[in-house]
C-alpha cells in the first residue's frame, strides 16, 4: 500500500505542490475570514481545502487541520460580525 502511494507521488510531483498550495490558500482565506466578511471567504476556503485534499492522499492530515481551522474561523468570524454590527458578506 505504501509502495503505491510512493509511486503515485513520484510520478506526479506537481499534485503534491498543487495540493499544498490550495491548502495554504484555504488557510489564508480562513484568517481573512476572521476579520473581514466571513460569508464571502468561507466558500472559497472550504472549496480550496476540499480540492486540495482530494488531489492527493499524502496531505490528508494537513487538509483535515485546514478544514477544522476554517470551520473555527468561520464560526468566530461570523459571531464577531453579528455582535459587532459588521457586514456578513
PDB file of N, CA and C in Angstrom:
ATOM      1  N   UNK A   1       0.823  -1.189   0.000  1.00  0.00           N
ATOM      2  CA  UNK A   1       0.000   0.000   0.000  1.00  0.00           C
ATOM      3  C   UNK A   1       0.871   1.258   0.000  1.00  0.00           C
ATOM      4  N   UNK A   2       1.936   1.253   0.789  1.00  0.00           N
ATOM      5  CA  UNK A   2       2.805   2.422   0.815  1.00  0.00           C
ATOM      6  C   UNK A   2       3.612   2.550  -0.470  1.00  0.00           C
ATOM      7  N   UNK A   3       3.889   1.418  -1.124  1.00  0.00           N
ATOM      8  CA  UNK A   3       4.604   1.488  -2.396  1.00  0.00           C
ATOM      9  C   UNK A   3       3.754   2.162  -3.463  1.00  0.00           C
ATOM     10  N   UNK A   4       2.449   1.896  -3.435  1.00  0.00           N
ATOM     11  CA  UNK A   4       1.554   2.529  -4.399  1.00  0.00           C
ATOM     12  C   UNK A   4       1.490   4.032  -4.168  1.00  0.00           C
ATOM     13  N   UNK A   5       1.392   4.436  -2.902  1.00  0.00           N
ATOM     14  CA  UNK A   5       1.339   5.863  -2.597  1.00  0.00           C
ATOM     15  C   UNK A   5       2.657   6.542  -2.961  1.00  0.00           C
ATOM     16  N   UNK A   6       3.772   5.870  -2.684  1.00  0.00           N
ATOM     17  CA  UNK A   6       5.066   6.458  -3.021  1.00  0.00           C
ATOM     18  C   UNK A   6       5.251   6.528  -4.527  1.00  0.00           C
ATOM     19  N   UNK A   7       4.790   5.523  -5.230  1.00  0.00           N
ATOM     20  CA  UNK A   7       4.893   5.530  -6.682  1.00  0.00           C
ATOM     21  C   UNK A   7       4.015   6.586  -7.310  1.00  0.00           C
ATOM     22  N   UNK A   8       2.848   6.815  -6.735  1.00  0.00           N
ATOM     23  CA  UNK A   8       1.940   7.812  -7.283  1.00  0.00           C
ATOM     24  C   UNK A   8       2.489   9.221  -7.086  1.00  0.00           C
ATOM     25  N   UNK A   9       3.080   9.480  -5.918  1.00  0.00           N
ATOM     26  CA  UNK A   9       3.615  10.814  -5.684  1.00  0.00           C
ATOM     27  C   UNK A   9       4.903  11.040  -6.480  1.00  0.00           C
ATOM     28  N   UNK A  10       5.651   9.957  -6.742  1.00  0.00           N
ATOM     29  CA  UNK A  10       6.877  10.111  -7.515  1.00  0.00           C
ATOM     30  C   UNK A  10       6.562  10.379  -8.978  1.00  0.00           C
ATOM     31  N   UNK A  11       5.467   9.815  -9.488  1.00  0.00           N
ATOM     32  CA  UNK A  11       5.144  10.021 -10.888  1.00  0.00           C
ATOM     33  C   UNK A  11       4.424  11.343 -11.125  1.00  0.00           C
ATOM     34  N   UNK A  12       3.824  11.917 -10.089  1.00  0.00           N
ATOM     35  CA  UNK A  12       3.103  13.188 -10.211  1.00  0.00           C
ATOM     36  C   UNK A  12       3.515  14.148  -9.091  1.00  0.00           C
ATOM     37  N   UNK A  13       4.724  14.679  -9.138  1.00  0.00           N
ATOM     38  CA  UNK A  13       5.138  15.586  -8.061  1.00  0.00           C
ATOM     39  C   UNK A  13       4.380  16.904  -8.081  1.00  0.00           C
ATOM     40  N   UNK A  14       3.791  17.261  -9.206  1.00  0.00           N
ATOM     41  CA  UNK A  14       3.018  18.502  -9.274  1.00  0.00           C
ATOM     42  C   UNK A  14       1.731  18.435  -8.479  1.00  0.00           C
ATOM     43  N   UNK A  15       1.217  17.231  -8.283  1.00  0.00           N
ATOM     44  CA  UNK A  15      -0.008  17.084  -7.485  1.00  0.00           C
ATOM     45  C   UNK A  15       0.231  17.469  -6.033  1.00  0.00           C
ATOM     46  N   UNK A  16       1.371  17.071  -5.485  1.00  0.00           N
ATOM     47  CA  UNK A  16       1.692  17.420  -4.101  1.00  0.00           C
ATOM     48  C   UNK A  16       1.808  18.937  -3.946  1.00  0.00           C
ATOM     49  N   UNK A  17       2.464  19.561  -4.905  1.00  0.00           N
ATOM     50  CA  UNK A  17       2.626  21.013  -4.862  1.00  0.00           C
ATOM     51  C   UNK A  17       1.286  21.722  -4.990  1.00  0.00           C
ATOM     52  N   UNK A  18       0.463  21.274  -5.908  1.00  0.00           N
ATOM     53  CA  UNK A  18      -0.853  21.887  -6.087  1.00  0.00           C
ATOM     54  C   UNK A  18      -1.707  21.710  -4.849  1.00  0.00           C
ATOM     55  N   UNK A  19      -1.635  20.540  -4.239  1.00  0.00           N
ATOM     56  CA  UNK A  19      -2.395  20.280  -3.019  1.00  0.00           C
ATOM     57  C   UNK A  19      -1.948  21.204  -1.892  1.00  0.00           C
ATOM     58  N   UNK A  20      -0.647  21.334  -1.710  1.00  0.00           N
ATOM     59  CA  UNK A  20      -0.119  22.207  -0.664  1.00  0.00           C
ATOM     60  C   UNK A  20      -0.492  23.672  -0.904  1.00  0.00           C
ATOM     61  N   UNK A  21      -0.432  24.106  -2.150  1.00  0.00           N
ATOM     62  CA  UNK A  21      -0.779  25.495  -2.477  1.00  0.00           C
ATOM     63  C   UNK A  21      -2.252  25.757  -2.174  1.00  0.00           C
ATOM     64  N   UNK A  22      -3.125  24.835  -2.559  1.00  0.00           N
ATOM     65  CA  UNK A  22      -4.548  25.011  -2.292  1.00  0.00           C
ATOM     66  C   UNK A  22      -4.847  25.015  -0.797  1.00  0.00           C
ATOM     67  N   UNK A  23      -4.175  24.176  -0.041  1.00  0.00           N
ATOM     68  CA  UNK A  23      -4.402  24.150   1.396  1.00  0.00           C
ATOM     69  C   UNK A  23      -3.886  25.417   2.080  1.00  0.00           C
ATOM     70  N   UNK A  24      -2.779  25.947   1.602  1.00  0.00           N
ATOM     71  CA  UNK A  24      -2.276  27.208   2.165  1.00  0.00           C
ATOM     72  C   UNK A  24      -3.208  28.364   1.798  1.00  0.00           C
ATOM     73  N   UNK A  25      -3.739  28.359   0.574  1.00  0.00           N
ATOM     74  CA  UNK A  25      -4.715  29.381   0.192  1.00  0.00           C
ATOM     75  C   UNK A  25      -5.967  29.295   1.065  1.00  0.00           C
ATOM     76  N   UNK A  26      -6.373  28.093   1.411  1.00  0.00           N
ATOM     77  CA  UNK A  26      -7.519  27.916   2.300  1.00  0.00           C
ATOM     78  C   UNK A  26      -7.212  28.471   3.690  1.00  0.00           C
ATOM     79  N   UNK A  27      -5.990  28.275   4.157  1.00  0.00           N
ATOM     80  CA  UNK A  27      -5.606  28.836   5.458  1.00  0.00           C
ATOM     81  C   UNK A  27      -5.600  30.362   5.427  1.00  0.00           C
ATOM     82  N   UNK A  28      -5.098  30.936   4.359  1.00  0.00           N
ATOM     83  CA  UNK A  28      -5.071  32.393   4.234  1.00  0.00           C
ATOM     84  C   UNK A  28      -6.496  32.948   4.186  1.00  0.00           C
ATOM     85  N   UNK A  29      -7.354  32.315   3.410  1.00  0.00           N
ATOM     86  CA  UNK A  29      -8.760  32.749   3.344  1.00  0.00           C
ATOM     87  C   UNK A  29      -9.433  32.601   4.697  1.00  0.00           C
ATOM     88  N   UNK A  30      -9.047  31.607   5.474  1.00  0.00           N
ATOM     89  CA  UNK A  30      -9.630  31.422   6.804  1.00  0.00           C
ATOM     90  C   UNK A  30      -9.227  32.534   7.754  1.00  0.00           C
ATOM     91  N   UNK A  31      -7.973  32.946   7.672  1.00  0.00           N
ATOM     92  CA  UNK A  31      -7.525  34.045   8.534  1.00  0.00           C
ATOM     93  C   UNK A  31      -8.216  35.346   8.134  1.00  0.00           C
ATOM     94  N   UNK A  32      -8.372  35.579   6.846  1.00  0.00           N
ATOM     95  CA  UNK A  32      -9.073  36.773   6.374  1.00  0.00           C
ATOM     96  C   UNK A  32     -10.532  36.721   6.823  1.00  0.00           C
ATOM     97  N   UNK A  33     -11.097  35.535   6.848  1.00  0.00           N
ATOM     98  CA  UNK A  33     -12.480  35.343   7.256  1.00  0.00           C
ATOM     99  C   UNK A  33     -12.723  35.795   8.697  1.00  0.00           C
ATOM    100  N   UNK A  34     -11.704  35.729   9.526  1.00  0.00           N
ATOM    101  CA  UNK A  34     -11.851  36.171  10.910  1.00  0.00           C
ATOM    102  C   UNK A  34     -12.123  37.666  11.011  1.00  0.00           C
ATOM    103  N   UNK A  35     -11.526  38.442  10.131  1.00  0.00           N
ATOM    104  CA  UNK A  35     -11.558  39.884  10.270  1.00  0.00           C
ATOM    105  C   UNK A  35     -12.402  40.605   9.227  1.00  0.00           C
ATOM    106  N   UNK A  36     -12.733  39.939   8.126  1.00  0.00           N
ATOM    107  CA  UNK A  36     -13.355  40.654   7.017  1.00  0.00           C
ATOM    108  C   UNK A  36     -14.316  39.739   6.276  1.00  0.00           C
ATOM    109  N   UNK A  37     -15.584  40.006   6.314  1.00  0.00           N
ATOM    110  CA  UNK A  37     -16.629  39.344   5.531  1.00  0.00           C
ATOM    111  C   UNK A  37     -16.564  37.809   5.568  1.00  0.00           C
ATOM    112  N   UNK A  38     -16.978  37.213   6.670  1.00  0.00           N
ATOM    113  CA  UNK A  38     -16.836  35.758   6.803  1.00  0.00           C
ATOM    114  C   UNK A  38     -17.642  34.950   5.790  1.00  0.00           C
ATOM    115  N   UNK A  39     -18.826  35.417   5.392  1.00  0.00           N
ATOM    116  CA  UNK A  39     -19.635  34.648   4.452  1.00  0.00           C
ATOM    117  C   UNK A  39     -19.143  34.776   3.013  1.00  0.00           C
ATOM    118  N   UNK A  40     -18.294  35.728   2.746  1.00  0.00           N
ATOM    119  CA  UNK A  40     -17.715  35.869   1.411  1.00  0.00           C
ATOM    120  C   UNK A  40     -16.512  34.949   1.220  1.00  0.00           C
ATOM    121  N   UNK A  41     -15.715  34.789   2.264  1.00  0.00           N
ATOM    122  CA  UNK A  41     -14.491  33.999   2.154  1.00  0.00           C
ATOM    123  C   UNK A  41     -14.658  32.542   2.566  1.00  0.00           C
ATOM    124  N   UNK A  42     -15.768  32.174   3.171  1.00  0.00           N
ATOM    125  CA  UNK A  42     -15.968  30.786   3.604  1.00  0.00           C
ATOM    126  C   UNK A  42     -16.066  29.809   2.432  1.00  0.00           C
ATOM    127  N   UNK A  43     -16.914  30.054   1.423  1.00  0.00           N
ATOM    128  CA  UNK A  43     -16.999  29.064   0.332  1.00  0.00           C
ATOM    129  C   UNK A  43     -15.682  28.833  -0.407  1.00  0.00           C
ATOM    130  N   UNK A  44     -14.928  29.885  -0.772  1.00  0.00           N
ATOM    131  CA  UNK A  44     -13.638  29.596  -1.433  1.00  0.00           C
ATOM    132  C   UNK A  44     -12.649  28.867  -0.522  1.00  0.00           C
ATOM    133  N   UNK A  45     -12.678  29.172   0.768  1.00  0.00           N
ATOM    134  CA  UNK A  45     -11.763  28.499   1.694  1.00  0.00           C
ATOM    135  C   UNK A  45     -12.080  27.013   1.782  1.00  0.00           C
ATOM    136  N   UNK A  46     -13.353  26.690   1.943  1.00  0.00           N
ATOM    137  CA  UNK A  46     -13.731  25.274   2.043  1.00  0.00           C
ATOM    138  C   UNK A  46     -13.526  24.551   0.714  1.00  0.00           C
ATOM    139  N   UNK A  47     -13.817  25.211  -0.385  1.00  0.00           N
ATOM    140  CA  UNK A  47     -13.630  24.586  -1.686  1.00  0.00           C
ATOM    141  C   UNK A  47     -12.148  24.303  -1.947  1.00  0.00           C
ATOM    142  N   UNK A  48     -11.292  25.256  -1.632  1.00  0.00           N
ATOM    143  CA  UNK A  48      -9.853  25.055  -1.816  1.00  0.00           C
ATOM    144  C   UNK A  48      -9.345  23.928  -0.922  1.00  0.00           C
ATOM    145  N   UNK A  49      -9.845  23.856   0.304  1.00  0.00           N
ATOM    146  CA  UNK A  49      -9.417  22.785   1.207  1.00  0.00           C
ATOM    147  C   UNK A  49      -9.877  21.421   0.704  1.00  0.00           C
ATOM    148  N   UNK A  50     -11.114  21.330   0.256  1.00  0.00           N
ATOM    149  CA  UNK A  50     -11.623  20.041  -0.220  1.00  0.00           C
ATOM    150  C   UNK A  50     -10.919  19.582  -1.497  1.00  0.00           C
ATOM    151  N   UNK A  51     -10.673  20.502  -2.404  1.00  0.00           N
ATOM    152  CA  UNK A  51      -9.963  20.133  -3.632  1.00  0.00           C
ATOM    153  C   UNK A  51      -8.506  19.774  -3.312  1.00  0.00           C
ATOM    154  N   UNK A  52      -7.892  20.510  -2.411  1.00  0.00           N
ATOM    155  CA  UNK A  52      -6.518  20.209  -2.022  1.00  0.00           C
ATOM    156  C   UNK A  52      -6.373  18.834  -1.392  1.00  0.00           C
ATOM    157  N   UNK A  53      -7.357  18.426  -0.622  1.00  0.00           N
ATOM    158  CA  UNK A  53      -7.326  17.105  -0.009  1.00  0.00           C
ATOM    159  C   UNK A  53      -7.598  16.018  -1.041  1.00  0.00           C
ATOM    160  N   UNK A  54      -8.488  16.293  -1.975  1.00  0.00           N
ATOM    161  CA  UNK A  54      -8.866  15.254  -2.932  1.00  0.00           C
ATOM    162  C   UNK A  54      -7.817  15.024  -4.022  1.00  0.00           C
ATOM    163  N   UNK A  55      -6.897  15.961  -4.217  1.00  0.00           N
ATOM    164  CA  UNK A  55      -5.866  15.794  -5.249  1.00  0.00           C
ATOM    165  C   UNK A  55      -4.920  14.654  -4.890  1.00  0.00           C
ATOM    166  N   UNK A  56      -4.509  14.584  -3.641  1.00  0.00           N
ATOM    167  CA  UNK A  56      -3.541  13.568  -3.237  1.00  0.00           C
ATOM    168  C   UNK A  56      -3.886  13.051  -1.851  1.00  0.00           C
ATOM    169  N   UNK A  57      -3.463  11.861  -1.562  1.00  0.00           N
ATOM    170  CA  UNK A  57      -3.749  11.279  -0.252  1.00  0.00           C
ATOM    171  C   UNK A  57      -2.653  11.591   0.774  1.00  0.00           C
ATOM    172  N   UNK A  58      -1.559  12.155   0.329  1.00  0.00           N
ATOM    173  CA  UNK A  58      -0.447  12.425   1.236  1.00  0.00           C
ATOM    174  C   UNK A  58      -0.751  13.588   2.185  1.00  0.00           C
ATOM    175  N   UNK A  59      -1.574  14.538   1.777  1.00  0.00           N
ATOM    176  CA  UNK A  59      -1.843  15.733   2.581  1.00  0.00           C
ATOM    177  C   UNK A  59      -3.175  15.666   3.314  1.00  0.00           C
ATOM    178  N   UNK A  60      -3.642  14.492   3.601  1.00  0.00           N
ATOM    179  CA  UNK A  60      -4.951  14.366   4.249  1.00  0.00           C
ATOM    180  C   UNK A  60      -4.966  14.963   5.652  1.00  0.00           C
ATOM    181  N   UNK A  61      -3.919  14.759   6.419  1.00  0.00           N
ATOM    182  CA  UNK A  61      -3.898  15.286   7.785  1.00  0.00           C
ATOM    183  C   UNK A  61      -3.831  16.823   7.769  1.00  0.00           C
ATOM    184  N   UNK A  62      -3.006  17.369   6.898  1.00  0.00           N
ATOM    185  CA  UNK A  62      -2.928  18.824   6.755  1.00  0.00           C
ATOM    186  C   UNK A  62      -4.263  19.377   6.263  1.00  0.00           C
ATOM    187  N   UNK A  63      -4.918  18.658   5.376  1.00  0.00           N
ATOM    188  CA  UNK A  63      -6.235  19.071   4.891  1.00  0.00           C
ATOM    189  C   UNK A  63      -7.291  19.030   5.973  1.00  0.00           C
ATOM    190  N   UNK A  64      -7.235  18.020   6.826  1.00  0.00           N
ATOM    191  CA  UNK A  64      -8.179  17.938   7.952  1.00  0.00           C
ATOM    192  C   UNK A  64      -7.982  19.107   8.896  1.00  0.00           C
ATOM    193  N   UNK A  65      -6.735  19.411   9.218  1.00  0.00           N
ATOM    194  CA  UNK A  65      -6.451  20.542  10.110  1.00  0.00           C
ATOM    195  C   UNK A  65      -6.870  21.865   9.468  1.00  0.00           C
ATOM    196  N   UNK A  66      -6.657  21.991   8.174  1.00  0.00           N
ATOM    197  CA  UNK A  66      -7.068  23.204   7.465  1.00  0.00           C
ATOM    198  C   UNK A  66      -8.578  23.361   7.488  1.00  0.00           C
ATOM    199  N   UNK A  67      -9.304  22.278   7.262  1.00  0.00           N
ATOM    200  CA  UNK A  67     -10.761  22.335   7.267  1.00  0.00           C
ATOM    201  C   UNK A  67     -11.289  22.654   8.658  1.00  0.00           C
ATOM    202  N   UNK A  68     -10.707  22.059   9.687  1.00  0.00           N
ATOM    203  CA  UNK A  68     -11.129  22.369  11.053  1.00  0.00           C
ATOM    204  C   UNK A  68     -10.819  23.825  11.412  1.00  0.00           C
ATOM    205  N   UNK A  69      -9.661  24.309  10.996  1.00  0.00           N
ATOM    206  CA  UNK A  69      -9.303  25.703  11.252  1.00  0.00           C
ATOM    207  C   UNK A  69     -10.241  26.650  10.512  1.00  0.00           C
ATOM    208  N   UNK A  70     -10.593  26.321   9.274  1.00  0.00           N
ATOM    209  CA  UNK A  70     -11.527  27.159   8.508  1.00  0.00           C
ATOM    210  C   UNK A  70     -12.902  27.182   9.155  1.00  0.00           C
ATOM    211  N   UNK A  71     -13.339  26.045   9.673  1.00  0.00           N
ATOM    212  CA  UNK A  71     -14.632  25.994  10.362  1.00  0.00           C
ATOM    213  C   UNK A  71     -14.608  26.854  11.612  1.00  0.00           C
ATOM    214  N   UNK A  72     -13.556  26.745  12.388  1.00  0.00           N
ATOM    215  CA  UNK A  72     -13.438  27.550  13.597  1.00  0.00           C
ATOM    216  C   UNK A  72     -13.382  29.043  13.260  1.00  0.00           C
ATOM    217  N   UNK A  73     -12.621  29.404  12.241  1.00  0.00           N
ATOM    218  CA  UNK A  73     -12.533  30.814  11.832  1.00  0.00           C
ATOM    219  C   UNK A  73     -13.881  31.328  11.338  1.00  0.00           C
ATOM    220  N   UNK A  74     -14.614  30.488  10.635  1.00  0.00           N
ATOM    221  CA  UNK A  74     -15.937  30.900  10.156  1.00  0.00           C
ATOM    222  C   UNK A  74     -16.885  31.161  11.325  1.00  0.00           C
ATOM    223  N   UNK A  75     -16.900  30.261  12.295  1.00  0.00           N
ATOM    224  CA  UNK A  75     -17.799  30.422  13.436  1.00  0.00           C
ATOM    225  C   UNK A  75     -17.429  31.662  14.233  1.00  0.00           C
ATOM    226  N   UNK A  76     -16.153  31.840  14.517  1.00  0.00           N
ATOM    227  CA  UNK A  76     -15.712  33.007  15.293  1.00  0.00           C
ATOM    228  C   UNK A  76     -15.921  34.294  14.498  1.00  0.00           C
ATOM    229  N   UNK A  77     -15.576  34.292  13.215  1.00  0.00           N
ATOM    230  CA  UNK A  77     -15.738  35.495  12.393  1.00  0.00           C
ATOM    231  C   UNK A  77     -17.196  35.895  12.232  1.00  0.00           C
ATOM    232  N   UNK A  78     -18.075  34.918  12.036  1.00  0.00           N
ATOM    233  CA  UNK A  78     -19.495  35.233  11.905  1.00  0.00           C
ATOM    234  C   UNK A  78     -20.068  35.733  13.219  1.00  0.00           C
ATOM    235  N   UNK A  79     -19.652  35.144  14.323  1.00  0.00           N
ATOM    236  CA  UNK A  79     -20.135  35.586  15.636  1.00  0.00           C
ATOM    237  C   UNK A  79     -19.698  37.017  15.930  1.00  0.00           C
ATOM    238  N   UNK A  80     -18.446  37.310  15.674  1.00  0.00           N
ATOM    239  CA  UNK A  80     -17.937  38.670  15.908  1.00  0.00           C
ATOM    240  C   UNK A  80     -18.617  39.664  14.965  1.00  0.00           C
ATOM    241  N   UNK A  81     -18.851  39.258  13.727  1.00  0.00           N
ATOM    242  CA  UNK A  81     -19.510  40.150  12.769  1.00  0.00           C
ATOM    243  C   UNK A  81     -20.946  40.440  13.177  1.00  0.00           C
ATOM    244  N   UNK A  82     -21.639  39.447  13.683  1.00  0.00           N
ATOM    245  CA  UNK A  82     -23.025  39.658  14.107  1.00  0.00           C
ATOM    246  C   UNK A  82     -23.078  40.536  15.344  1.00  0.00           C
ATOM    247  N   UNK A  83     -22.255  40.236  16.332  1.00  0.00           N
ATOM    248  CA  UNK A  83     -22.268  41.031  17.554  1.00  0.00           C
ATOM    249  C   UNK A  83     -21.689  42.419  17.353  1.00  0.00           C
ATOM    250  N   UNK A  84     -20.753  42.580  16.440  1.00  0.00           N
ATOM    251  CA  UNK A  84     -20.119  43.862  16.227  1.00  0.00           C
ATOM    252  C   UNK A  84     -20.777  44.712  15.155  1.00  0.00           C
ATOM    253  N   UNK A  85     -21.900  44.279  14.622  1.00  0.00           N
ATOM    254  CA  UNK A  85     -22.633  45.005  13.571  1.00  0.00           C
ATOM    255  C   UNK A  85     -21.788  45.239  12.324  1.00  0.00           C
ATOM    256  N   UNK A  86     -20.892  44.300  12.017  1.00  0.00           N
ATOM    257  CA  UNK A  86     -20.124  44.364  10.777  1.00  0.00           C
ATOM    258  C   UNK A  86     -20.886  43.662   9.687  1.00  0.00           C
ATOM    259  N   UNK A  87     -20.606  43.963   8.427  1.00  0.00           N
ATOM    260  CA  UNK A  87     -21.294  43.245   7.337  1.00  0.00           C
ATOM    261  C   UNK A  87     -20.852  41.791   7.293  1.00  0.00           C
ATOM    262  N   UNK A  88     -21.808  40.919   6.966  1.00  0.00           N
ATOM    263  CA  UNK A  88     -21.522  39.489   6.908  1.00  0.00           C
ATOM    264  C   UNK A  88     -20.971  39.075   5.544  1.00  0.00           C
ATOM    265  N   UNK A  89     -21.411  39.747   4.474  1.00  0.00           N
ATOM    266  CA  UNK A  89     -20.928  39.431   3.139  1.00  0.00           C
ATOM    267  C   UNK A  89     -20.913  40.657   2.282  1.00  0.00           C
TER     268      UNK A  89
END
